[in-house]
Coordinates of C-alpha atoms and ligand atoms in Angstrom, one line a residue:
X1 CA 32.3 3.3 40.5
X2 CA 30.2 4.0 37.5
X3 CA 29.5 1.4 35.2
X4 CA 31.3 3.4 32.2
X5 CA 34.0 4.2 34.0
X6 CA 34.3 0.6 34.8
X7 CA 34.1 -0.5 31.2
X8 CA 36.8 2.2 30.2
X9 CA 39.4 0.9 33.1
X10 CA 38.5 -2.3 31.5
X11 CA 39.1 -1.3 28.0
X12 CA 42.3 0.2 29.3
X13 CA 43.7 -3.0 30.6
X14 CA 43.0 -5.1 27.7
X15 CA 44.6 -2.9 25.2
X16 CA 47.8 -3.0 27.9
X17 CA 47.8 -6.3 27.9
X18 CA 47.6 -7.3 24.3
X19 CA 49.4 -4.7 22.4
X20 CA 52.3 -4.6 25.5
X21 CA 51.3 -0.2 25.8
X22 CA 53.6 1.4 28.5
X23 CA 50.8 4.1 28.5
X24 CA 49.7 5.4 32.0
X25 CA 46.2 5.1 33.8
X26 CA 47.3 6.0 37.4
X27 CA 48.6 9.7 38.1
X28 CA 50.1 11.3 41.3
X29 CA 50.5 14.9 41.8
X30 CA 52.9 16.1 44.3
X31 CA 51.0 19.4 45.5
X32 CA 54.0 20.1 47.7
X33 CA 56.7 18.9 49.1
X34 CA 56.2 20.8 52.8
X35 CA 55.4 18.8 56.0
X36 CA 54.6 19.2 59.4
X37 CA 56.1 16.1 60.5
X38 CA 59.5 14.5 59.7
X39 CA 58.9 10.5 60.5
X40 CA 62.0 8.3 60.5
X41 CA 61.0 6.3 57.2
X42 CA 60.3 9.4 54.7
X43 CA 62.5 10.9 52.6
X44 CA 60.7 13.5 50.3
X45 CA 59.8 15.9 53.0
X46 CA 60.7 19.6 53.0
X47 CA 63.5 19.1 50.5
X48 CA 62.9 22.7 48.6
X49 CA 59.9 23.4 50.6
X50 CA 57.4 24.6 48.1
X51 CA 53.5 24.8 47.7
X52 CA 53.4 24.5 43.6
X53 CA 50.6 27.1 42.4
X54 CA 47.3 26.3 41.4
X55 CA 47.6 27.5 37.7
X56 CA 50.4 25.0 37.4
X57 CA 48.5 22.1 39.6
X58 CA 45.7 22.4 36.6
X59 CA 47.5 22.8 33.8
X60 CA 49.2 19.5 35.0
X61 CA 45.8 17.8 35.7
X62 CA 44.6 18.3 32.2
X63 CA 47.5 17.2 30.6
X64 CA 47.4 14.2 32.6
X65 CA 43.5 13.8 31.9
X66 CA 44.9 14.6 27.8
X67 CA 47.6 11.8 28.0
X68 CA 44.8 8.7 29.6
X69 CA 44.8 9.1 32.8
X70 CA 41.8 8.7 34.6
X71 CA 43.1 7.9 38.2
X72 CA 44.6 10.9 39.7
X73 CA 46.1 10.6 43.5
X74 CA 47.0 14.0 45.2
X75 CA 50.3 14.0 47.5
X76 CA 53.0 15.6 49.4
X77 CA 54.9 16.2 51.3
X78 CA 51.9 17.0 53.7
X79 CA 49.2 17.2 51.1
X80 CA 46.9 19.3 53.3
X81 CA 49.2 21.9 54.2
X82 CA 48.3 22.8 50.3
X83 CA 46.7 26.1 49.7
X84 CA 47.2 28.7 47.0
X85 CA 45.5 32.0 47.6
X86 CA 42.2 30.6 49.4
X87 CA 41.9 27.6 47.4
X88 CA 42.5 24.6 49.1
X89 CA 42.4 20.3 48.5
X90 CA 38.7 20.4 48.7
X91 CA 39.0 22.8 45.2
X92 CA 41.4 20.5 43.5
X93 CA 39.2 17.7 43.8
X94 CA 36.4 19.6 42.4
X95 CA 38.4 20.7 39.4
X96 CA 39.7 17.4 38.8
X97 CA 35.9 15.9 38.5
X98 CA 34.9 19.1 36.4
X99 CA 38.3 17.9 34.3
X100 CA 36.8 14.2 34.0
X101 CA 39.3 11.9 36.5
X102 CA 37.3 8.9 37.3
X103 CA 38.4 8.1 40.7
X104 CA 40.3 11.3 43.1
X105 CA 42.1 9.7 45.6
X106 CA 44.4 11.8 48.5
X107 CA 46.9 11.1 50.6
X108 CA 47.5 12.3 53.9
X109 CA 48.8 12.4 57.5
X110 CA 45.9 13.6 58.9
X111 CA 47.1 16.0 61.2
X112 CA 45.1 18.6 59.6
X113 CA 41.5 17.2 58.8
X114 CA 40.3 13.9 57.4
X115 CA 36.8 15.8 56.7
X116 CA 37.0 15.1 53.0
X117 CA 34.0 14.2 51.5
X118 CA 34.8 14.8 47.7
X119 CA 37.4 12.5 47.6
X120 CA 37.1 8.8 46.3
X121 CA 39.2 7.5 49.2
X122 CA 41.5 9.1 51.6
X123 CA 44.4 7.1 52.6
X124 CA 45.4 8.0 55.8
X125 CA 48.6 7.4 57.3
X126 CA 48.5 5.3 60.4
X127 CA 51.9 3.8 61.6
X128 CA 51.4 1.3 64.4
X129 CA 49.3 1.7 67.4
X130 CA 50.4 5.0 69.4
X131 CA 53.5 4.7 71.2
X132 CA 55.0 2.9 68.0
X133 CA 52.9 5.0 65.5
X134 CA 54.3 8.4 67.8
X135 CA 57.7 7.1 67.7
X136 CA 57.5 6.9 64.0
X137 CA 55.9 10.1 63.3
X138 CA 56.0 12.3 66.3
X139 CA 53.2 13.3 69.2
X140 CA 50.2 12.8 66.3
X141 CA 48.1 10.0 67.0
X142 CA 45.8 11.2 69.5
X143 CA 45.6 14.7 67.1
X144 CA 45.2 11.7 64.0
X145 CA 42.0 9.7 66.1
X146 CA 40.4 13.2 66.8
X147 CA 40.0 14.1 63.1
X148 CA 39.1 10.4 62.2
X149 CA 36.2 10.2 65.1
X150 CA 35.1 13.6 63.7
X151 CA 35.3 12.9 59.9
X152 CA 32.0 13.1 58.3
X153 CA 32.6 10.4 56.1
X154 CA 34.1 7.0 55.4
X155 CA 35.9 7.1 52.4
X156 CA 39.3 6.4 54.8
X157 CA 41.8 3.7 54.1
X158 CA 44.6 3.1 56.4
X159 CA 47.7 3.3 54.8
X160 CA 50.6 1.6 56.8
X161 CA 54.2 1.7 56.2
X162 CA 55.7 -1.8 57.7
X163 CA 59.2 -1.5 59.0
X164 CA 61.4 -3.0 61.6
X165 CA 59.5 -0.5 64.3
X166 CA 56.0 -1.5 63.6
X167 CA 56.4 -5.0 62.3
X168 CA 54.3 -6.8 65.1
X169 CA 51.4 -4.8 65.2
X170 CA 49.9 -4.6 62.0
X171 CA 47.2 -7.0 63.0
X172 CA 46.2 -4.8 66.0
X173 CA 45.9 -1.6 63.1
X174 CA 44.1 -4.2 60.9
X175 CA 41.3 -5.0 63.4
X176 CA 41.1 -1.3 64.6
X177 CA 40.1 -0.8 60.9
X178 CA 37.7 -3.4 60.7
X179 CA 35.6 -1.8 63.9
X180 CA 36.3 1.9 63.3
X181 CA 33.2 3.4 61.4
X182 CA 35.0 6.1 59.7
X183 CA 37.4 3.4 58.5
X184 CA 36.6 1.7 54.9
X185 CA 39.7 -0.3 54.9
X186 CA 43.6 -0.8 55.2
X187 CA 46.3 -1.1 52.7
X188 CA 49.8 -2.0 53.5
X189 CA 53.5 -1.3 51.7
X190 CA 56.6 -2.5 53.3
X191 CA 59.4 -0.1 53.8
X192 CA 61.5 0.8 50.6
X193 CA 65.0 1.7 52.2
X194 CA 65.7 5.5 50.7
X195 CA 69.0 6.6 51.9
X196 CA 69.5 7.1 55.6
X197 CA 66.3 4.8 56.2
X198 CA 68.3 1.3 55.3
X199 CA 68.2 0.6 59.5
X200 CA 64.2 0.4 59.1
X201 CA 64.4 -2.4 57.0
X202 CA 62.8 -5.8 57.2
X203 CA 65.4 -8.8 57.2
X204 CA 64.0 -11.5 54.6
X205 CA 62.7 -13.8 57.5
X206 CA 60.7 -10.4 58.6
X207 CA 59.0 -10.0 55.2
X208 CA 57.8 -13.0 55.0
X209 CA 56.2 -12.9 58.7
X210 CA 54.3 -9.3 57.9
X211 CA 53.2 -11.4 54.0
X212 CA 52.1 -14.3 56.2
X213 CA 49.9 -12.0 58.8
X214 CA 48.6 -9.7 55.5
X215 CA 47.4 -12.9 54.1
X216 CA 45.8 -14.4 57.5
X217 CA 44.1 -10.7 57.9
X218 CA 42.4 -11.4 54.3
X219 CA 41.6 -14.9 55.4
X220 CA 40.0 -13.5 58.6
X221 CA 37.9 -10.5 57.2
X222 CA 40.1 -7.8 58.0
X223 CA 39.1 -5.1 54.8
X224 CA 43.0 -5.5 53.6
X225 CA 42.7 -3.1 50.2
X226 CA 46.0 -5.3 48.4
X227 CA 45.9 -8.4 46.2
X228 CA 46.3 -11.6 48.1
X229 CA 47.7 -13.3 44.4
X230 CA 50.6 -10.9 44.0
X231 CA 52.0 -11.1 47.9
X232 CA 54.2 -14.3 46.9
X233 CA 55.7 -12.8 43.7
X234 CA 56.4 -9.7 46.3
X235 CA 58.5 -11.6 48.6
X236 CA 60.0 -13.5 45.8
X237 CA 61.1 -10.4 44.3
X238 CA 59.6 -11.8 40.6
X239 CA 57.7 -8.6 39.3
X240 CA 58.8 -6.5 36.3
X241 CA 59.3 -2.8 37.7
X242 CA 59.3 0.3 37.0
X243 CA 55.7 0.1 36.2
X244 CA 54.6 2.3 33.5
X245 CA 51.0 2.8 34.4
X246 CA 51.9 4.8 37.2
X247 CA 53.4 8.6 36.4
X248 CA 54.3 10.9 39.7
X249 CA 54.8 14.6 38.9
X250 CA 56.1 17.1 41.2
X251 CA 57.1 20.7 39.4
X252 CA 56.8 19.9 36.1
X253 CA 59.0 16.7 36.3
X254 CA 58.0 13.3 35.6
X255 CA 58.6 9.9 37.0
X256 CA 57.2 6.8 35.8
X257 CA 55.9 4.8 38.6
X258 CA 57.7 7.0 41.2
X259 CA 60.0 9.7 42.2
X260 CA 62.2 6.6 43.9
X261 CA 62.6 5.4 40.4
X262 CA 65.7 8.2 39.9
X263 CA 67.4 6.5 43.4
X264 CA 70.1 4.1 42.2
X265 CA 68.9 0.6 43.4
X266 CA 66.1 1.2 44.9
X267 CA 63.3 -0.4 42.8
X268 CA 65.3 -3.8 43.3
X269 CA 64.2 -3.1 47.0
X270 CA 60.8 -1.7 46.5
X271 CA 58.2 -2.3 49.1
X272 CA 55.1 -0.4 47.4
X273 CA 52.7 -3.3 47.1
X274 CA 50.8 -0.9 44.8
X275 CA 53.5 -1.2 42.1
X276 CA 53.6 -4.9 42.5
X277 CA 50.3 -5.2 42.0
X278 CA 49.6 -2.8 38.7
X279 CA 52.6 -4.6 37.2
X280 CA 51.2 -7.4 37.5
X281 CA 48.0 -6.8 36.7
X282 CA 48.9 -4.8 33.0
X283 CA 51.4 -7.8 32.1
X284 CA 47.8 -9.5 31.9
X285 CA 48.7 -12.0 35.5
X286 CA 45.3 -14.3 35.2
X287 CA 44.9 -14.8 39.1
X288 CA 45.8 -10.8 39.8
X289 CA 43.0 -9.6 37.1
X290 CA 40.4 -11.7 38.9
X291 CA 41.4 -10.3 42.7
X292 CA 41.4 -6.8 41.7
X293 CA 37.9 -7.6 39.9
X294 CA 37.4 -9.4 43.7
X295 CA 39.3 -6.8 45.8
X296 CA 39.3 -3.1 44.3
X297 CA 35.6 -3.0 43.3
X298 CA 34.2 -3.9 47.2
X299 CA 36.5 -1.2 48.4
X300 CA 36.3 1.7 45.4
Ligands
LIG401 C1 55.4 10.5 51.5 S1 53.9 10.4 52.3 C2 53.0 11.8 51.7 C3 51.6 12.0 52.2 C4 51.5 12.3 53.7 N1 52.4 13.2 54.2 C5 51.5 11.0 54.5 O1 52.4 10.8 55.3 O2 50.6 10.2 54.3 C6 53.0 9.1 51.4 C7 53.1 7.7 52.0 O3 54.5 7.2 51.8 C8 54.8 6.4 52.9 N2 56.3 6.3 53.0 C9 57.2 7.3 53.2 N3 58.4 6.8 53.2 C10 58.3 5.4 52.9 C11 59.2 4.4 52.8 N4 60.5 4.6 53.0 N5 58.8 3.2 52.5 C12 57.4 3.0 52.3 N6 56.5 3.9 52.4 C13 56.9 5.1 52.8 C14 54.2 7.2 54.1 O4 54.1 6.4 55.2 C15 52.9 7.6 53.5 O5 51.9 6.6 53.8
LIG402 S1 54.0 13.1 57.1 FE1 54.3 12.1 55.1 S2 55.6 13.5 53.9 FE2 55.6 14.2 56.0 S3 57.5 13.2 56.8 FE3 55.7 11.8 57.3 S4 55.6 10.4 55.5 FE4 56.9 12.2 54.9
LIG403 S1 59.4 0.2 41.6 FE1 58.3 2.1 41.4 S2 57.5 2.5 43.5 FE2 59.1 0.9 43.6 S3 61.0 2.0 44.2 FE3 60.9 1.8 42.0 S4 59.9 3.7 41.2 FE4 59.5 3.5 43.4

């Protein structure tokens, strides 16, 4: 990261912190909510099945850039299925450095291609090893190692969904991370239980195994991209949500921290480590500013 961009972030926390600002940093655009897949644990795929236009994509980018934010996360649906009339992800990412976004990050299944090199990081979806991983997401994972042997570039974080299916073999996918070379690093949520998804679910006693492993794979080297000092206030459910640094927009609607945030009783439930940590981070958590200072810069 540059050493300005650095300093702004900075500047942006502090002023969070001590005047109490709900005003976003972090901004996800949903490009689409089509997908060649339908795993078992998602719940925002092919709804109205629409590839938003570029114009609009933009025009949403530079009011995001207008309103703060300077991390900007494409998404879907399938985010690569994107493409509006010859312009693909690779031009979005373009636009949104020509625009001024510090850090472009995307999200993916990576069906498609993982040969991204524009982007800051690519998180790549990766749900066990393959019969559990297939099981969750369809026939993909010998389609999903293809494009990650062939990538020419290692911007790629695993990004792992931990349910009730995968549970036990999240430290097999962590040390496949550590000794692929196309892989930078792994990031884990837990399952958040939309409607129809409750049976996927990890019992209390389960959470606290998969916090206990995440926090042995730090111990042991394994390049886990989440803050070790927020996993306890995780599984003691102590963290103030929604977070308000986070803003999702998908067709010209908004959602502080995420669309979930519209689905009665879910946040009490929430499993995206991601919103644990910026909430704790921008309510000014000592220990949590030092690890992302620790954690974030190695992998960003
Ligand atoms: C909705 S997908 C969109 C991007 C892309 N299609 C993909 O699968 O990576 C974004 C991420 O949300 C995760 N996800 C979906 N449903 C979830 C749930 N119920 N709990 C936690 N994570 C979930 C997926 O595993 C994926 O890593
Ligand atoms: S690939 Fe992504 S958007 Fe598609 S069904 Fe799976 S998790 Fe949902
Ligand atoms: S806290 Fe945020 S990420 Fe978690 S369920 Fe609620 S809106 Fe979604």
């Amino acid at each position: 990261m540059k050493l300005g961009h650095f300093f702004s972030l900075s500047w942006f926390g502090i002023k969070t912190i001590l005047f109490k600002q709900k005003k976003p940093i972090l901004g996800t655009i949903i490009l689409t909510d089509h997908c060649n897949l339908s795993c078992k644990h998602c719940a925002v795929n092919n709804i109205n099945n629409e590839m938003y236009s570029y114009e609009s994509i933009v025009k949403e980018m530079k009011n995001f850039y207008k309103e703060g934010i300077r991390i900007l996360f494409f998404c879907g649906g399938e985010t690569l299925l994107w493409e509006d009339n010859g312009k693909d992800i690779k031009d979005l990412i373009i636009k949104a450095r020509e625009i001024g976004f510090y850090i472009v990050n995307v999200v993916t299944n990576g069906t498609i291609t993982l040969d991204i090199k524009e982007a800051d990081i690519i998180f790549l979806s990766l749900d066990g090893l393959k019969d559990t991983h297939n099981l969750i997401r369809g026939d993909t994972y010998d389609t999903i190692m293809k494009n990650l042997n062939e990538a020419n570039n290692s911007n790629i974080c695993v990004y792992l969904a931990v349910n009730k299916l995968n549970y036990k073999e999240i430290e097999k996918v962590g040390k496949l991370s550590k000794n692929h070379p196309n892989i930078n690093s792994i990031s884990f949520n837990l399952h958040t239980p939309y409607k129809g998804t409750e049976y996927l679910a990890l019992t209390k006693g389960e959470k606290r195994e998969v916090i206990g492993k995440i926090k042995k794979m730090i111990k042991d080297n394994i390049p886990v991209f989440n803050l070790n000092s927020t996993l306890d206030n995780y599984l003691e459910n102590n963290w103030k949500r929604p977070c308000n640094q986070c803003i999702v927009s998908e067709d010209n609607k908004r959602y502080v921290c995420g669309r979930c945030v519209e689905e009665e009783g879910l946040c009490e439930e929430c499993g995206y480590l991601f919103a644990v940590e910026f909430s704790l981070l921008f309510n000014g958590n000592i220990k949590v500013i030092i690890d992302v200072l620790k954690t974030y810069l190695k992998y960003i």
